[in-house]
mmCIF file of C-alpha atoms and ligand atoms in Angstrom:
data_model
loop_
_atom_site.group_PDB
_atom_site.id
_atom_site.type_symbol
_atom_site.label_atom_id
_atom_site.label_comp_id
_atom_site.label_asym_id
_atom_site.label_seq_id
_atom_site.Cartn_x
_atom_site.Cartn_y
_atom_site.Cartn_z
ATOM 1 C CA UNK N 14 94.737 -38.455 -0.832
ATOM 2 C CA UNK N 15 95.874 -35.979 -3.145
ATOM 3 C CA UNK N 16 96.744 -32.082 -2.122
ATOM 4 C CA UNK N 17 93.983 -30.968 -4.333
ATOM 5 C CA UNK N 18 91.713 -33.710 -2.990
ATOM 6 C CA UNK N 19 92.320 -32.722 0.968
ATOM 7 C CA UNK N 20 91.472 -28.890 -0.536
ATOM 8 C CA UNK N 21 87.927 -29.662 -1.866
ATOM 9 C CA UNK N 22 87.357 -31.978 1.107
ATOM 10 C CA UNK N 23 88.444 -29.478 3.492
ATOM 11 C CA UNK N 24 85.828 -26.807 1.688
ATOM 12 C CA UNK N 25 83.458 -28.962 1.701
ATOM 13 C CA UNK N 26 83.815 -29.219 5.603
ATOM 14 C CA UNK N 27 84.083 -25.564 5.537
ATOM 15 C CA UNK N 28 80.920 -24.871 3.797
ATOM 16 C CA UNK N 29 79.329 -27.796 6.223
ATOM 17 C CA UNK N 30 79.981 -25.875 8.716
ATOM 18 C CA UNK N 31 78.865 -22.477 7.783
ATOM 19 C CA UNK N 32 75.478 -23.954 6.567
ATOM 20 C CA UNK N 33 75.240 -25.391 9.928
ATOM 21 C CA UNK N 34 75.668 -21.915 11.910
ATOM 22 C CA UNK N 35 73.120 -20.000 9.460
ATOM 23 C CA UNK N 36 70.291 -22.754 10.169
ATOM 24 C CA UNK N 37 71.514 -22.328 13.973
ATOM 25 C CA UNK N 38 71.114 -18.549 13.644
ATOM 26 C CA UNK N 39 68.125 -18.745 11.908
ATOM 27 C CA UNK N 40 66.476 -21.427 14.465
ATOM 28 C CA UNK N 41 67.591 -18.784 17.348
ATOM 29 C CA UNK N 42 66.213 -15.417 15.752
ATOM 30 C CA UNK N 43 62.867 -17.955 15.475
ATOM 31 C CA UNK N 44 63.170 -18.240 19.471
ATOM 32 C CA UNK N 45 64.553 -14.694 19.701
ATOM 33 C CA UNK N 46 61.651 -12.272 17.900
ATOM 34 C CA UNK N 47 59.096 -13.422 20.041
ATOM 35 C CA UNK N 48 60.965 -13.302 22.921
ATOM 36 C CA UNK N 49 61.609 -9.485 22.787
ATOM 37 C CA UNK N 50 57.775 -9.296 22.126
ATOM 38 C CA UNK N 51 57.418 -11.083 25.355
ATOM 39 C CA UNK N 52 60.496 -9.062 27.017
ATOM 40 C CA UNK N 53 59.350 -6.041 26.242
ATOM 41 C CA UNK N 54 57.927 -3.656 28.835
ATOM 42 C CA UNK N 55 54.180 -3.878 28.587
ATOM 43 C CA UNK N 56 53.685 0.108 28.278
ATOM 44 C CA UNK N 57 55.506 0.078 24.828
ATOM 45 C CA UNK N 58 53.008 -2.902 23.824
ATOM 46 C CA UNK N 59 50.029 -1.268 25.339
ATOM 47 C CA UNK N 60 47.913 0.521 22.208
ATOM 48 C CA UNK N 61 47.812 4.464 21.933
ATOM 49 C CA UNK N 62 45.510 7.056 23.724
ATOM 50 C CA UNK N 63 43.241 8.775 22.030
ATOM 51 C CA UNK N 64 41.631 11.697 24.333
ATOM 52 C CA UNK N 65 37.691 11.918 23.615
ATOM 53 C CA UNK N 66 35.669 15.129 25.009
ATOM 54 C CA UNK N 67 33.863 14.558 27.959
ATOM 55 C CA UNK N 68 32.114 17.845 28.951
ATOM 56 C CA UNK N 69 32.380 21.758 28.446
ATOM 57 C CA UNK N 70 35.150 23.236 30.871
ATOM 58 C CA UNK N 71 32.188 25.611 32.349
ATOM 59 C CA UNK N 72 30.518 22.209 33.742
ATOM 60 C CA UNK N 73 33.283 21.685 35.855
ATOM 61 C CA UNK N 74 32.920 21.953 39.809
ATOM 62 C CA UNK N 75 35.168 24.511 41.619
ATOM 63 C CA UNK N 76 35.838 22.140 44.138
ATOM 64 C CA UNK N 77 34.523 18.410 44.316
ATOM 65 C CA UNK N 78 33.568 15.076 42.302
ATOM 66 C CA UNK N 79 31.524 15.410 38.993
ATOM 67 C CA UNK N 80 29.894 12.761 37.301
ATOM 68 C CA UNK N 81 29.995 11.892 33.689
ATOM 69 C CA UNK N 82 29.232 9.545 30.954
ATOM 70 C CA UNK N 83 32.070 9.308 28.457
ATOM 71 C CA UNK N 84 31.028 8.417 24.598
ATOM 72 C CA UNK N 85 33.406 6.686 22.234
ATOM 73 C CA UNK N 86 34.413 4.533 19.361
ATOM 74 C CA UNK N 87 37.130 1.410 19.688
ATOM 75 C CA UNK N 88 37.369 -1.500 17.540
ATOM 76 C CA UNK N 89 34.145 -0.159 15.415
ATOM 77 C CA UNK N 90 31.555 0.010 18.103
ATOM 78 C CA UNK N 91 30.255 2.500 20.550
ATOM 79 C CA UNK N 92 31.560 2.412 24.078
ATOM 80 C CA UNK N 93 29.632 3.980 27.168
ATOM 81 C CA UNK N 94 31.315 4.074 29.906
ATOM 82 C CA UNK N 95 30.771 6.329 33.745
ATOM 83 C CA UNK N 96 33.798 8.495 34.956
ATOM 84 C CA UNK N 97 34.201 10.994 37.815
ATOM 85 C CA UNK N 98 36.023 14.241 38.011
ATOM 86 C CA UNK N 99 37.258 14.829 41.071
ATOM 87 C CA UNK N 100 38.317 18.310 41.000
ATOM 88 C CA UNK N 101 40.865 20.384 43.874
ATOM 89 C CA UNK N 102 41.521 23.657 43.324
ATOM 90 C CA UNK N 103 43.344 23.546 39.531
ATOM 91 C CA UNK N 104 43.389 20.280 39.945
ATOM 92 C CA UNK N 105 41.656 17.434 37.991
ATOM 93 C CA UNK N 106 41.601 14.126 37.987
ATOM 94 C CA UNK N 107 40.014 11.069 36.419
ATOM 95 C CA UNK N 108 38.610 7.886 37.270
ATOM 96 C CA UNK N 109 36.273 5.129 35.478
ATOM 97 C CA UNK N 110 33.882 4.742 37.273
ATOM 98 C CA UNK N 111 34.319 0.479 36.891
ATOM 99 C CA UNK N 112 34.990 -1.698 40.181
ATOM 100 C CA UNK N 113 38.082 -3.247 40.248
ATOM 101 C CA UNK N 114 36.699 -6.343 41.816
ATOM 102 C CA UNK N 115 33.949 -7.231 39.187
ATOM 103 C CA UNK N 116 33.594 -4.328 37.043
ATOM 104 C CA UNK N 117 30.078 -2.512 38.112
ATOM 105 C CA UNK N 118 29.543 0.656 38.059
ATOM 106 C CA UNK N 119 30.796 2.593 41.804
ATOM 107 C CA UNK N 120 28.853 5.539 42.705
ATOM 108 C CA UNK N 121 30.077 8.858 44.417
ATOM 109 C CA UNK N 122 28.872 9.490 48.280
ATOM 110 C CA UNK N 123 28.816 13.523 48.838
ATOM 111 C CA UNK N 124 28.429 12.795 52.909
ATOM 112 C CA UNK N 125 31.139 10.540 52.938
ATOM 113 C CA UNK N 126 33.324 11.745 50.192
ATOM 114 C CA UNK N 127 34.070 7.772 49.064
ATOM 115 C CA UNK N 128 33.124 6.023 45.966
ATOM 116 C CA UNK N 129 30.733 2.791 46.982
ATOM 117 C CA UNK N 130 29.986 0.084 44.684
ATOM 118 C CA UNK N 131 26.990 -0.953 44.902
ATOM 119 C CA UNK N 132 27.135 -4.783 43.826
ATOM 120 C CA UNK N 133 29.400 -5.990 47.212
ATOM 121 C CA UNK N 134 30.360 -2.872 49.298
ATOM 122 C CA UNK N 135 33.753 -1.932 48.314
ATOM 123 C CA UNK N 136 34.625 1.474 48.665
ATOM 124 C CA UNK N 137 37.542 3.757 47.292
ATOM 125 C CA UNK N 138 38.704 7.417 49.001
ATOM 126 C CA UNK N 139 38.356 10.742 47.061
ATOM 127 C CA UNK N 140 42.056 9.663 45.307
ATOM 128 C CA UNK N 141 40.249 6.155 43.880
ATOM 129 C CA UNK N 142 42.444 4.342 46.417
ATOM 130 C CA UNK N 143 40.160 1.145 47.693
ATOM 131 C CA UNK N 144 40.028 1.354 51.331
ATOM 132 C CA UNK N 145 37.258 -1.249 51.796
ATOM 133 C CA UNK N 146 35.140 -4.381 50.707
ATOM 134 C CA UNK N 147 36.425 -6.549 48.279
ATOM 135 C CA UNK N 148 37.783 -4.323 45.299
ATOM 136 C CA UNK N 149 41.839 -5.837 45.201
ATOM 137 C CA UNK N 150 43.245 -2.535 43.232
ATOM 138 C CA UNK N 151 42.463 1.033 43.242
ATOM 139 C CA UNK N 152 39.848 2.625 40.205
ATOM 140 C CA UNK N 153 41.858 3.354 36.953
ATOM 141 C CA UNK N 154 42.856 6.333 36.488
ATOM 142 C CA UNK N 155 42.500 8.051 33.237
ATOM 143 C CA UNK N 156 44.499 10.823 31.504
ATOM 144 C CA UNK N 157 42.738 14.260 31.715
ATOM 145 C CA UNK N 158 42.926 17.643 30.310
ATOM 146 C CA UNK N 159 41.573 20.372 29.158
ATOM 147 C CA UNK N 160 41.852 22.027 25.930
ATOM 148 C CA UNK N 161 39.910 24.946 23.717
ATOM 149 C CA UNK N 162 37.514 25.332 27.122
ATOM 150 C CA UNK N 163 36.276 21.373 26.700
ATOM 151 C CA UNK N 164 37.304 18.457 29.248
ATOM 152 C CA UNK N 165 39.161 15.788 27.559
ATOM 153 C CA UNK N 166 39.764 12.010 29.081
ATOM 154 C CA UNK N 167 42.218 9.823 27.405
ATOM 155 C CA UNK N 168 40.908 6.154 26.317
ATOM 156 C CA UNK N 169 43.044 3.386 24.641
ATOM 157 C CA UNK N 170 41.056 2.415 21.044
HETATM 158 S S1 LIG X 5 31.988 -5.414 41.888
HETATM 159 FE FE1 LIG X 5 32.434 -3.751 43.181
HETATM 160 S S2 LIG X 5 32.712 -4.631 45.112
HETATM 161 FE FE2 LIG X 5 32.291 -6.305 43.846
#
């Protein structure tokens, strides 16, 4: 084998070898992309909130748990939904008004100051916390404020 013959075979091997590593690296970014989807933390996947008005400020309780029925739009149709105010002083918070056990509607108790479902008995505390029945998780809570003298409650479209 000539010099000159050893060169080109050698560049041949070279370029061999380089095509080999560029289908390698492209077969890993194939494996890699949806991997970071996967690997990334679920409240940078999770879609944006969009706050919808609920009710004037001046319907707001001084102290206690208001009931409400919260109007909006996702994915081109009209959502209905219950939530509660629970209101403490300045305070406000939100919850929907959906079971976490399977999804009906909970109701507020004055007397007892606990939120009963009425398809199985669970019940949840004045904070949403579930504190008896069947309901495995607390009721969501939902981003509030208040704005320009209206209550607004923030809902993923
Ligand atoms: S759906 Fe509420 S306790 Fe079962």
């Amino acid at each position: 084998m000539t010099p000159m013959e050893n060169e080109k075979k050698l560049d041949r091997r070279a370029f061999i070898s380089k095509a080999l590593f560029g289908l390698l690296g492209l077969l890993g970014l194939g494996f890699l992309i949806p991997a970071l989807g996967v690997l990334t933390p679920a409240r940078l996947r999770q879609r944006a909130i969009t706050f919808v008005p609920l009710l004037p400020e001046e319907d707001l309780p001084r102290q206690g748990v208001r009931k409400a029925e919260l109007v909006y739009r996702a994915s081109d149709r009209e959502i209905r939904t219950r939530v509660f105010l629970v209101v403490d002083h300045d305070d406000v918070t939100a919850f929907s008004a959906v079971c976490s056990h399977l999804g009906c509607l909970v109701n507020y108790h004055r007397k007892t100051k606990e939120f009963v479902c009425p398809c199985h008995g669970g019940k949840y505390d004045r904070n949403g916390v579930n504190i008896a029945g069947p309901p495995p998780a607390p009721l969501t809570r939902l981003p509030v404020k208040v704005e320009k003298g209206t209550v607004l409650v923030g809902v993923k479209v």
